[in-house]
């Protein structure tokens, strides 16, 4: 069978299994199994897929039909134009989270300033490392409770050339750091226990639970982070937090309760993702952006 016919058949099977991204997934799986680039797939559309290649493709298809995330199967995911290694120890980077990166960059007046960043719950390191790619003189610390996740983040920092500006430490939310920070970001677990039953299998069965679920309310992680920051004498000039699309009202209330958006942090706004959902709380120092 020709390569283009093979990919079309793969897409039909994936679509029949209810996978929305069937065509894209089929191309990615074929590319990975055959060791071809996206360009090669196009240029070699009429090549014949031999038996051992078909078997390699089928092995990957079985995994995807079981709803294993495509990023786990191919071992990487693109985020902010960068390629990140992904394993079962970290959340798969999602396009919605790029809203946080864009919000922080909008709030920083001088992208060449020697800023100090902290990323709480860093996972793969995608948020921190994406920001470092845009802030050439900044350095950052990624914090995560999982040593396995930190290993993934360190490998990503090495692969992307940021190992000299990024370090990673094990810790529980903001308790592992102090107030000497210019920019603080976080995409913490924000699901309530009961919401796990509503998740797609790709997420519920394959993403690490501790990175998804905060507790009974889904707000426990924010309460822990905000209470620590609220005790600091000096707050970061810019803070950005991703949250679930139904949590905006609660997140704003907590930011006020713990005085993140008090007299010295009057610039407080909600940013929406590409789907128009409330996604990121951006808090910045009154009257000035960090420079």
PDB file of C-alpha atoms in Angstrom:
ATOM      1  CA  UNK A   1       0.000   0.000   0.000  1.00  0.00           C
ATOM      2  CA  UNK A   2       1.200   3.512  -0.752  1.00  0.00           C
ATOM      3  CA  UNK A   3       2.123   5.854   2.096  1.00  0.00           C
ATOM      4  CA  UNK A   4      -0.720   8.283   1.420  1.00  0.00           C
ATOM      5  CA  UNK A   5      -3.204   5.407   1.355  1.00  0.00           C
ATOM      6  CA  UNK A   6      -1.785   4.048   4.594  1.00  0.00           C
ATOM      7  CA  UNK A   7      -2.155   7.412   6.321  1.00  0.00           C
ATOM      8  CA  UNK A   8      -5.705   7.829   5.019  1.00  0.00           C
ATOM      9  CA  UNK A   9      -6.619   4.410   6.387  1.00  0.00           C
ATOM     10  CA  UNK A  10      -5.061   5.271   9.741  1.00  0.00           C
ATOM     11  CA  UNK A  11      -7.055   8.495   9.906  1.00  0.00           C
ATOM     12  CA  UNK A  12     -10.296   6.642   9.168  1.00  0.00           C
ATOM     13  CA  UNK A  13      -9.645   4.163  11.968  1.00  0.00           C
ATOM     14  CA  UNK A  14      -8.778   6.895  14.453  1.00  0.00           C
ATOM     15  CA  UNK A  15     -11.824   8.946  13.495  1.00  0.00           C
ATOM     16  CA  UNK A  16     -13.981   5.855  13.861  1.00  0.00           C
ATOM     17  CA  UNK A  17     -12.670   5.513  17.410  1.00  0.00           C
ATOM     18  CA  UNK A  18     -13.850   9.047  18.172  1.00  0.00           C
ATOM     19  CA  UNK A  19     -10.467  10.772  18.053  1.00  0.00           C
ATOM     20  CA  UNK A  20     -11.015  14.339  16.863  1.00  0.00           C
ATOM     21  CA  UNK A  21      -7.435  14.911  15.731  1.00  0.00           C
ATOM     22  CA  UNK A  22      -7.442  11.765  13.583  1.00  0.00           C
ATOM     23  CA  UNK A  23      -5.795  13.181  10.451  1.00  0.00           C
ATOM     24  CA  UNK A  24      -3.048  14.981  12.351  1.00  0.00           C
ATOM     25  CA  UNK A  25      -2.431  11.988  14.603  1.00  0.00           C
ATOM     26  CA  UNK A  26      -2.187   9.659  11.604  1.00  0.00           C
ATOM     27  CA  UNK A  27       0.520  11.814  10.043  1.00  0.00           C
ATOM     28  CA  UNK A  28       2.427  12.117  13.307  1.00  0.00           C
ATOM     29  CA  UNK A  29       2.319   8.387  13.967  1.00  0.00           C
ATOM     30  CA  UNK A  30       3.423   7.531  10.441  1.00  0.00           C
ATOM     31  CA  UNK A  31       6.187  10.112  10.596  1.00  0.00           C
ATOM     32  CA  UNK A  32       7.450   8.740  13.913  1.00  0.00           C
ATOM     33  CA  UNK A  33       7.232   5.080  12.885  1.00  0.00           C
ATOM     34  CA  UNK A  34       9.047   5.653   9.602  1.00  0.00           C
ATOM     35  CA  UNK A  35      11.538   8.252  10.822  1.00  0.00           C
ATOM     36  CA  UNK A  36      10.316  10.798   8.284  1.00  0.00           C
ATOM     37  CA  UNK A  37       9.766  14.529   8.598  1.00  0.00           C
ATOM     38  CA  UNK A  38       6.449  16.135   7.702  1.00  0.00           C
ATOM     39  CA  UNK A  39       8.042  17.298   4.451  1.00  0.00           C
ATOM     40  CA  UNK A  40       9.222  13.776   3.687  1.00  0.00           C
ATOM     41  CA  UNK A  41       5.703  12.454   4.182  1.00  0.00           C
ATOM     42  CA  UNK A  42       4.513  14.814   1.463  1.00  0.00           C
ATOM     43  CA  UNK A  43       7.402  14.203  -0.902  1.00  0.00           C
ATOM     44  CA  UNK A  44       7.227  10.435  -0.511  1.00  0.00           C
ATOM     45  CA  UNK A  45       3.435  10.115  -0.614  1.00  0.00           C
ATOM     46  CA  UNK A  46       3.562   7.455  -3.329  1.00  0.00           C
ATOM     47  CA  UNK A  47       6.247   5.237  -1.784  1.00  0.00           C
ATOM     48  CA  UNK A  48       5.254   1.707  -0.869  1.00  0.00           C
ATOM     49  CA  UNK A  49       4.995   0.872   2.839  1.00  0.00           C
ATOM     50  CA  UNK A  50       6.715  -2.462   3.329  1.00  0.00           C
ATOM     51  CA  UNK A  51       5.725  -5.136   5.849  1.00  0.00           C
ATOM     52  CA  UNK A  52       8.082  -4.202   8.691  1.00  0.00           C
ATOM     53  CA  UNK A  53       7.108  -0.525   8.341  1.00  0.00           C
ATOM     54  CA  UNK A  54       3.421  -1.431   8.417  1.00  0.00           C
ATOM     55  CA  UNK A  55       4.009  -3.440  11.599  1.00  0.00           C
ATOM     56  CA  UNK A  56       5.787  -0.492  13.236  1.00  0.00           C
ATOM     57  CA  UNK A  57       2.894   1.793  12.324  1.00  0.00           C
ATOM     58  CA  UNK A  58       0.335  -0.684  13.627  1.00  0.00           C
ATOM     59  CA  UNK A  59       2.109  -0.929  16.987  1.00  0.00           C
ATOM     60  CA  UNK A  60       1.771   2.819  17.424  1.00  0.00           C
ATOM     61  CA  UNK A  61      -1.821   2.763  16.199  1.00  0.00           C
ATOM     62  CA  UNK A  62      -2.778   0.268  18.890  1.00  0.00           C
ATOM     63  CA  UNK A  63      -1.419   2.598  21.543  1.00  0.00           C
ATOM     64  CA  UNK A  64      -3.287   5.617  20.164  1.00  0.00           C
ATOM     65  CA  UNK A  65      -6.525   3.670  19.837  1.00  0.00           C
ATOM     66  CA  UNK A  66      -6.160   2.968  23.561  1.00  0.00           C
ATOM     67  CA  UNK A  67      -6.153   6.765  23.949  1.00  0.00           C
ATOM     68  CA  UNK A  68      -2.529   7.082  24.947  1.00  0.00           C
ATOM     69  CA  UNK A  69      -1.664  10.723  24.171  1.00  0.00           C
ATOM     70  CA  UNK A  70       0.124  11.253  20.894  1.00  0.00           C
ATOM     71  CA  UNK A  71       2.814  13.224  22.754  1.00  0.00           C
ATOM     72  CA  UNK A  72       3.604  10.184  24.914  1.00  0.00           C
ATOM     73  CA  UNK A  73       3.843   7.949  21.870  1.00  0.00           C
ATOM     74  CA  UNK A  74       6.173  10.196  19.863  1.00  0.00           C
ATOM     75  CA  UNK A  75       7.901  11.512  23.004  1.00  0.00           C
ATOM     76  CA  UNK A  76       7.552  15.225  22.347  1.00  0.00           C
ATOM     77  CA  UNK A  77       5.143  18.116  21.958  1.00  0.00           C
ATOM     78  CA  UNK A  78       5.537  21.538  20.388  1.00  0.00           C
ATOM     79  CA  UNK A  79       4.797  24.527  22.604  1.00  0.00           C
ATOM     80  CA  UNK A  80       5.522  28.188  21.845  1.00  0.00           C
ATOM     81  CA  UNK A  81       7.401  27.056  18.730  1.00  0.00           C
ATOM     82  CA  UNK A  82       9.753  24.863  20.773  1.00  0.00           C
ATOM     83  CA  UNK A  83       9.943  21.086  21.021  1.00  0.00           C
ATOM     84  CA  UNK A  84       9.543  19.642  24.523  1.00  0.00           C
ATOM     85  CA  UNK A  85      10.200  16.107  25.652  1.00  0.00           C
ATOM     86  CA  UNK A  86       7.075  14.634  27.214  1.00  0.00           C
ATOM     87  CA  UNK A  87       6.702  11.540  29.378  1.00  0.00           C
ATOM     88  CA  UNK A  88       3.992  10.110  31.599  1.00  0.00           C
ATOM     89  CA  UNK A  89       5.578  12.047  34.498  1.00  0.00           C
ATOM     90  CA  UNK A  90       4.381  15.446  33.239  1.00  0.00           C
ATOM     91  CA  UNK A  91       1.297  17.074  31.797  1.00  0.00           C
ATOM     92  CA  UNK A  92       1.235  17.290  28.030  1.00  0.00           C
ATOM     93  CA  UNK A  93       1.758  20.993  27.159  1.00  0.00           C
ATOM     94  CA  UNK A  94      -1.457  22.468  25.793  1.00  0.00           C
ATOM     95  CA  UNK A  95      -2.053  25.474  23.514  1.00  0.00           C
ATOM     96  CA  UNK A  96      -4.262  27.108  26.168  1.00  0.00           C
ATOM     97  CA  UNK A  97      -1.182  27.551  28.358  1.00  0.00           C
ATOM     98  CA  UNK A  98       0.475  29.757  25.738  1.00  0.00           C
ATOM     99  CA  UNK A  99      -1.977  32.407  26.977  1.00  0.00           C
ATOM    100  CA  UNK A 100       0.114  32.662  30.150  1.00  0.00           C
ATOM    101  CA  UNK A 101       3.381  33.126  28.241  1.00  0.00           C
ATOM    102  CA  UNK A 102       1.854  35.842  26.070  1.00  0.00           C
ATOM    103  CA  UNK A 103       0.362  37.620  29.099  1.00  0.00           C
ATOM    104  CA  UNK A 104       3.702  37.758  30.902  1.00  0.00           C
ATOM    105  CA  UNK A 105       5.521  39.057  27.827  1.00  0.00           C
ATOM    106  CA  UNK A 106       2.888  41.777  27.432  1.00  0.00           C
ATOM    107  CA  UNK A 107       3.502  42.843  31.027  1.00  0.00           C
ATOM    108  CA  UNK A 108       7.289  43.076  30.699  1.00  0.00           C
ATOM    109  CA  UNK A 109       8.402  46.425  29.315  1.00  0.00           C
ATOM    110  CA  UNK A 110      12.044  45.526  28.714  1.00  0.00           C
ATOM    111  CA  UNK A 111      12.584  42.030  27.381  1.00  0.00           C
ATOM    112  CA  UNK A 112      16.353  42.436  27.698  1.00  0.00           C
ATOM    113  CA  UNK A 113      16.276  43.082  31.458  1.00  0.00           C
ATOM    114  CA  UNK A 114      18.042  40.614  33.819  1.00  0.00           C
ATOM    115  CA  UNK A 115      14.819  39.316  35.336  1.00  0.00           C
ATOM    116  CA  UNK A 116      14.407  36.531  37.889  1.00  0.00           C
ATOM    117  CA  UNK A 117      11.607  34.068  37.168  1.00  0.00           C
ATOM    118  CA  UNK A 118      10.014  31.298  39.207  1.00  0.00           C
ATOM    119  CA  UNK A 119       7.660  28.672  37.810  1.00  0.00           C
ATOM    120  CA  UNK A 120       5.661  26.779  40.437  1.00  0.00           C
ATOM    121  CA  UNK A 121       4.621  23.309  39.310  1.00  0.00           C
ATOM    122  CA  UNK A 122       6.945  23.445  36.344  1.00  0.00           C
ATOM    123  CA  UNK A 123       6.291  19.942  34.966  1.00  0.00           C
ATOM    124  CA  UNK A 124       8.022  19.713  31.595  1.00  0.00           C
ATOM    125  CA  UNK A 125       9.359  23.246  32.062  1.00  0.00           C
ATOM    126  CA  UNK A 126       7.437  24.467  29.021  1.00  0.00           C
ATOM    127  CA  UNK A 127       6.247  27.751  30.571  1.00  0.00           C
ATOM    128  CA  UNK A 128       9.559  28.727  32.137  1.00  0.00           C
ATOM    129  CA  UNK A 129      11.689  27.744  29.155  1.00  0.00           C
ATOM    130  CA  UNK A 130       9.356  29.427  26.671  1.00  0.00           C
ATOM    131  CA  UNK A 131       9.707  32.666  28.611  1.00  0.00           C
ATOM    132  CA  UNK A 132      13.481  32.305  28.774  1.00  0.00           C
ATOM    133  CA  UNK A 133      13.478  31.946  24.993  1.00  0.00           C
ATOM    134  CA  UNK A 134      11.933  35.419  24.765  1.00  0.00           C
ATOM    135  CA  UNK A 135      13.839  37.047  27.657  1.00  0.00           C
ATOM    136  CA  UNK A 136      17.516  36.537  26.755  1.00  0.00           C
ATOM    137  CA  UNK A 137      19.004  37.936  29.967  1.00  0.00           C
ATOM    138  CA  UNK A 138      16.544  36.365  32.379  1.00  0.00           C
ATOM    139  CA  UNK A 139      17.167  33.354  34.568  1.00  0.00           C
ATOM    140  CA  UNK A 140      14.626  31.103  36.198  1.00  0.00           C
ATOM    141  CA  UNK A 141      13.841  28.416  38.736  1.00  0.00           C
ATOM    142  CA  UNK A 142      11.308  25.671  38.158  1.00  0.00           C
ATOM    143  CA  UNK A 143       9.715  24.112  41.238  1.00  0.00           C
ATOM    144  CA  UNK A 144       7.873  20.803  41.260  1.00  0.00           C
ATOM    145  CA  UNK A 145       6.941  18.212  43.868  1.00  0.00           C
ATOM    146  CA  UNK A 146       7.888  15.404  41.478  1.00  0.00           C
ATOM    147  CA  UNK A 147      11.563  14.581  41.023  1.00  0.00           C
ATOM    148  CA  UNK A 148      10.669  12.614  37.887  1.00  0.00           C
ATOM    149  CA  UNK A 149       9.030  15.718  36.393  1.00  0.00           C
ATOM    150  CA  UNK A 150      12.080  17.789  37.283  1.00  0.00           C
ATOM    151  CA  UNK A 151      14.209  15.310  35.369  1.00  0.00           C
ATOM    152  CA  UNK A 152      12.102  15.937  32.270  1.00  0.00           C
ATOM    153  CA  UNK A 153      12.378  19.702  32.755  1.00  0.00           C
ATOM    154  CA  UNK A 154      16.153  19.510  33.123  1.00  0.00           C
ATOM    155  CA  UNK A 155      16.451  17.487  29.933  1.00  0.00           C
ATOM    156  CA  UNK A 156      14.322  20.027  28.105  1.00  0.00           C
ATOM    157  CA  UNK A 157      16.471  22.877  29.395  1.00  0.00           C
ATOM    158  CA  UNK A 158      19.579  21.066  28.165  1.00  0.00           C
ATOM    159  CA  UNK A 159      18.094  20.266  24.768  1.00  0.00           C
ATOM    160  CA  UNK A 160      16.882  23.829  24.206  1.00  0.00           C
ATOM    161  CA  UNK A 161      20.142  25.428  25.333  1.00  0.00           C
ATOM    162  CA  UNK A 162      18.856  27.045  28.529  1.00  0.00           C
ATOM    163  CA  UNK A 163      20.662  24.915  31.121  1.00  0.00           C
ATOM    164  CA  UNK A 164      22.878  27.854  32.088  1.00  0.00           C
ATOM    165  CA  UNK A 165      19.855  30.047  32.865  1.00  0.00           C
ATOM    166  CA  UNK A 166      17.420  27.534  34.338  1.00  0.00           C
ATOM    167  CA  UNK A 167      17.603  25.479  37.507  1.00  0.00           C
ATOM    168  CA  UNK A 168      15.050  23.137  39.016  1.00  0.00           C
ATOM    169  CA  UNK A 169      14.297  22.293  42.629  1.00  0.00           C
ATOM    170  CA  UNK A 170      11.931  19.929  44.374  1.00  0.00           C
ATOM    171  CA  UNK A 171       9.368  21.606  46.576  1.00  0.00           C
ATOM    172  CA  UNK A 172       5.710  21.992  47.461  1.00  0.00           C
ATOM    173  CA  UNK A 173       4.231  25.025  45.722  1.00  0.00           C
ATOM    174  CA  UNK A 174       5.761  28.360  46.818  1.00  0.00           C
ATOM    175  CA  UNK A 175       7.197  27.083  50.098  1.00  0.00           C
ATOM    176  CA  UNK A 176      10.474  26.213  48.353  1.00  0.00           C
ATOM    177  CA  UNK A 177      11.255  29.791  47.281  1.00  0.00           C
ATOM    178  CA  UNK A 178      11.611  33.264  48.749  1.00  0.00           C
ATOM    179  CA  UNK A 179      10.400  36.716  47.735  1.00  0.00           C
ATOM    180  CA  UNK A 180      13.431  37.716  45.651  1.00  0.00           C
ATOM    181  CA  UNK A 181      11.510  37.230  42.409  1.00  0.00           C
ATOM    182  CA  UNK A 182      10.592  39.537  39.527  1.00  0.00           C
ATOM    183  CA  UNK A 183       8.143  37.244  37.721  1.00  0.00           C
ATOM    184  CA  UNK A 184       6.200  34.365  39.248  1.00  0.00           C
ATOM    185  CA  UNK A 185       4.127  32.002  37.126  1.00  0.00           C
ATOM    186  CA  UNK A 186       2.175  28.842  37.790  1.00  0.00           C
ATOM    187  CA  UNK A 187      -0.123  26.364  36.133  1.00  0.00           C
ATOM    188  CA  UNK A 188      -0.937  24.346  39.252  1.00  0.00           C
ATOM    189  CA  UNK A 189      -3.402  21.464  39.572  1.00  0.00           C
ATOM    190  CA  UNK A 190      -6.845  23.039  39.508  1.00  0.00           C
ATOM    191  CA  UNK A 191      -9.368  20.245  39.121  1.00  0.00           C
ATOM    192  CA  UNK A 192     -11.658  19.159  41.929  1.00  0.00           C
ATOM    193  CA  UNK A 193     -11.698  15.462  42.803  1.00  0.00           C
ATOM    194  CA  UNK A 194     -15.175  15.038  41.319  1.00  0.00           C
ATOM    195  CA  UNK A 195     -14.107  16.477  37.960  1.00  0.00           C
ATOM    196  CA  UNK A 196     -11.841  13.535  37.171  1.00  0.00           C
ATOM    197  CA  UNK A 197     -14.858  11.594  35.913  1.00  0.00           C
ATOM    198  CA  UNK A 198     -15.488  14.266  33.251  1.00  0.00           C
ATOM    199  CA  UNK A 199     -12.040  14.047  31.659  1.00  0.00           C
ATOM    200  CA  UNK A 200     -11.195  12.412  28.356  1.00  0.00           C
ATOM    201  CA  UNK A 201      -9.328   9.111  28.678  1.00  0.00           C
ATOM    202  CA  UNK A 202      -6.248  10.717  27.107  1.00  0.00           C
ATOM    203  CA  UNK A 203      -5.971  12.918  30.198  1.00  0.00           C
ATOM    204  CA  UNK A 204      -7.584  10.908  32.990  1.00  0.00           C
ATOM    205  CA  UNK A 205      -5.643   7.704  32.348  1.00  0.00           C
ATOM    206  CA  UNK A 206      -2.284   9.082  31.238  1.00  0.00           C
ATOM    207  CA  UNK A 207      -1.541  12.486  32.782  1.00  0.00           C
ATOM    208  CA  UNK A 208      -0.189  12.369  36.379  1.00  0.00           C
ATOM    209  CA  UNK A 209      -3.070  12.815  38.801  1.00  0.00           C
ATOM    210  CA  UNK A 210      -1.073  15.012  41.188  1.00  0.00           C
ATOM    211  CA  UNK A 211      -0.623  17.533  38.354  1.00  0.00           C
ATOM    212  CA  UNK A 212      -4.340  17.608  37.604  1.00  0.00           C
ATOM    213  CA  UNK A 213      -6.255  17.439  40.888  1.00  0.00           C
ATOM    214  CA  UNK A 214      -5.925  20.029  43.622  1.00  0.00           C
ATOM    215  CA  UNK A 215      -8.412  18.581  46.092  1.00  0.00           C
ATOM    216  CA  UNK A 216     -12.070  18.747  46.997  1.00  0.00           C
ATOM    217  CA  UNK A 217     -12.637  22.298  45.719  1.00  0.00           C
ATOM    218  CA  UNK A 218     -10.019  22.549  42.979  1.00  0.00           C
ATOM    219  CA  UNK A 219      -8.723  25.736  44.613  1.00  0.00           C
ATOM    220  CA  UNK A 220      -6.370  24.248  47.191  1.00  0.00           C
ATOM    221  CA  UNK A 221      -3.223  24.859  45.129  1.00  0.00           C
ATOM    222  CA  UNK A 222      -4.039  28.551  44.679  1.00  0.00           C
ATOM    223  CA  UNK A 223      -4.762  28.945  48.371  1.00  0.00           C
ATOM    224  CA  UNK A 224      -1.377  27.434  49.217  1.00  0.00           C
ATOM    225  CA  UNK A 225       0.502  29.566  46.674  1.00  0.00           C
ATOM    226  CA  UNK A 226      -1.352  32.810  47.358  1.00  0.00           C
ATOM    227  CA  UNK A 227      -1.046  32.501  51.137  1.00  0.00           C
ATOM    228  CA  UNK A 228       2.738  32.135  50.857  1.00  0.00           C
ATOM    229  CA  UNK A 229       3.110  35.060  48.466  1.00  0.00           C
ATOM    230  CA  UNK A 230       0.782  37.138  50.637  1.00  0.00           C
ATOM    231  CA  UNK A 231       3.218  36.767  53.548  1.00  0.00           C
ATOM    232  CA  UNK A 232       6.156  38.222  51.593  1.00  0.00           C
ATOM    233  CA  UNK A 233       7.286  41.797  52.167  1.00  0.00           C
ATOM    234  CA  UNK A 234       8.090  42.147  48.482  1.00  0.00           C
ATOM    235  CA  UNK A 235       5.756  40.781  45.852  1.00  0.00           C
ATOM    236  CA  UNK A 236       6.882  39.847  42.335  1.00  0.00           C
ATOM    237  CA  UNK A 237       6.376  42.638  39.810  1.00  0.00           C
ATOM    238  CA  UNK A 238       4.442  40.281  37.536  1.00  0.00           C
ATOM    239  CA  UNK A 239       2.457  37.206  38.500  1.00  0.00           C
ATOM    240  CA  UNK A 240       0.475  34.972  36.161  1.00  0.00           C
ATOM    241  CA  UNK A 241      -1.636  31.953  37.058  1.00  0.00           C
ATOM    242  CA  UNK A 242      -3.480  29.590  34.750  1.00  0.00           C
ATOM    243  CA  UNK A 243      -6.831  28.298  35.988  1.00  0.00           C
ATOM    244  CA  UNK A 244      -9.880  26.341  34.870  1.00  0.00           C
ATOM    245  CA  UNK A 245     -12.300  28.248  32.656  1.00  0.00           C
ATOM    246  CA  UNK A 246     -15.008  28.285  35.347  1.00  0.00           C
ATOM    247  CA  UNK A 247     -12.745  29.498  38.154  1.00  0.00           C
ATOM    248  CA  UNK A 248     -12.195  33.174  37.294  1.00  0.00           C
ATOM    249  CA  UNK A 249     -14.485  34.557  40.020  1.00  0.00           C
ATOM    250  CA  UNK A 250     -12.934  32.344  42.707  1.00  0.00           C
ATOM    251  CA  UNK A 251      -9.368  33.124  41.608  1.00  0.00           C
ATOM    252  CA  UNK A 252     -10.017  36.868  41.701  1.00  0.00           C
ATOM    253  CA  UNK A 253     -11.545  36.523  45.166  1.00  0.00           C
ATOM    254  CA  UNK A 254      -8.540  34.586  46.456  1.00  0.00           C
ATOM    255  CA  UNK A 255      -6.091  37.089  44.954  1.00  0.00           C
ATOM    256  CA  UNK A 256      -7.850  39.850  46.898  1.00  0.00           C
ATOM    257  CA  UNK A 257      -8.179  37.777  50.060  1.00  0.00           C
ATOM    258  CA  UNK A 258      -4.418  37.174  50.161  1.00  0.00           C
ATOM    259  CA  UNK A 259      -3.703  40.726  48.969  1.00  0.00           C
ATOM    260  CA  UNK A 260      -2.013  39.810  45.707  1.00  0.00           C
ATOM    261  CA  UNK A 261      -4.056  42.524  44.031  1.00  0.00           C
ATOM    262  CA  UNK A 262      -3.858  45.043  46.873  1.00  0.00           C
ATOM    263  CA  UNK A 263      -2.619  48.661  46.805  1.00  0.00           C
ATOM    264  CA  UNK A 264       0.773  47.779  45.286  1.00  0.00           C
ATOM    265  CA  UNK A 265      -0.669  45.406  42.697  1.00  0.00           C
ATOM    266  CA  UNK A 266      -3.616  47.251  41.207  1.00  0.00           C
ATOM    267  CA  UNK A 267      -3.188  45.978  37.664  1.00  0.00           C
ATOM    268  CA  UNK A 268      -5.203  42.785  37.829  1.00  0.00           C
ATOM    269  CA  UNK A 269      -6.853  41.251  34.783  1.00  0.00           C
ATOM    270  CA  UNK A 270      -8.185  38.025  33.364  1.00  0.00           C
ATOM    271  CA  UNK A 271      -6.798  36.875  30.018  1.00  0.00           C
ATOM    272  CA  UNK A 272      -8.777  34.624  27.705  1.00  0.00           C
ATOM    273  CA  UNK A 273      -7.425  31.753  25.638  1.00  0.00           C
ATOM    274  CA  UNK A 274      -7.962  31.324  21.882  1.00  0.00           C
ATOM    275  CA  UNK A 275     -11.322  29.654  22.507  1.00  0.00           C
ATOM    276  CA  UNK A 276     -12.515  32.708  24.424  1.00  0.00           C
ATOM    277  CA  UNK A 277     -12.427  31.027  27.840  1.00  0.00           C
ATOM    278  CA  UNK A 278     -11.131  32.818  30.921  1.00  0.00           C
ATOM    279  CA  UNK A 279      -7.723  31.225  31.414  1.00  0.00           C
ATOM    280  CA  UNK A 280      -5.053  33.362  33.128  1.00  0.00           C
ATOM    281  CA  UNK A 281      -4.946  35.775  36.059  1.00  0.00           C
ATOM    282  CA  UNK A 282      -2.321  38.452  35.381  1.00  0.00           C
ATOM    283  CA  UNK A 283      -1.287  40.649  38.301  1.00  0.00           C
ATOM    284  CA  UNK A 284       1.326  43.390  37.838  1.00  0.00           C
ATOM    285  CA  UNK A 285       2.749  46.200  39.903  1.00  0.00           C
ATOM    286  CA  UNK A 286       0.802  49.445  39.861  1.00  0.00           C
ATOM    287  CA  UNK A 287       1.956  51.973  37.329  1.00  0.00           C
ATOM    288  CA  UNK A 288       4.989  50.146  36.001  1.00  0.00           C
ATOM    289  CA  UNK A 289       6.085  46.995  34.241  1.00  0.00           C
ATOM    290  CA  UNK A 290       9.359  45.325  35.238  1.00  0.00           C
ATOM    291  CA  UNK A 291      12.380  46.542  33.297  1.00  0.00           C
TER     292      UNK A 291
END
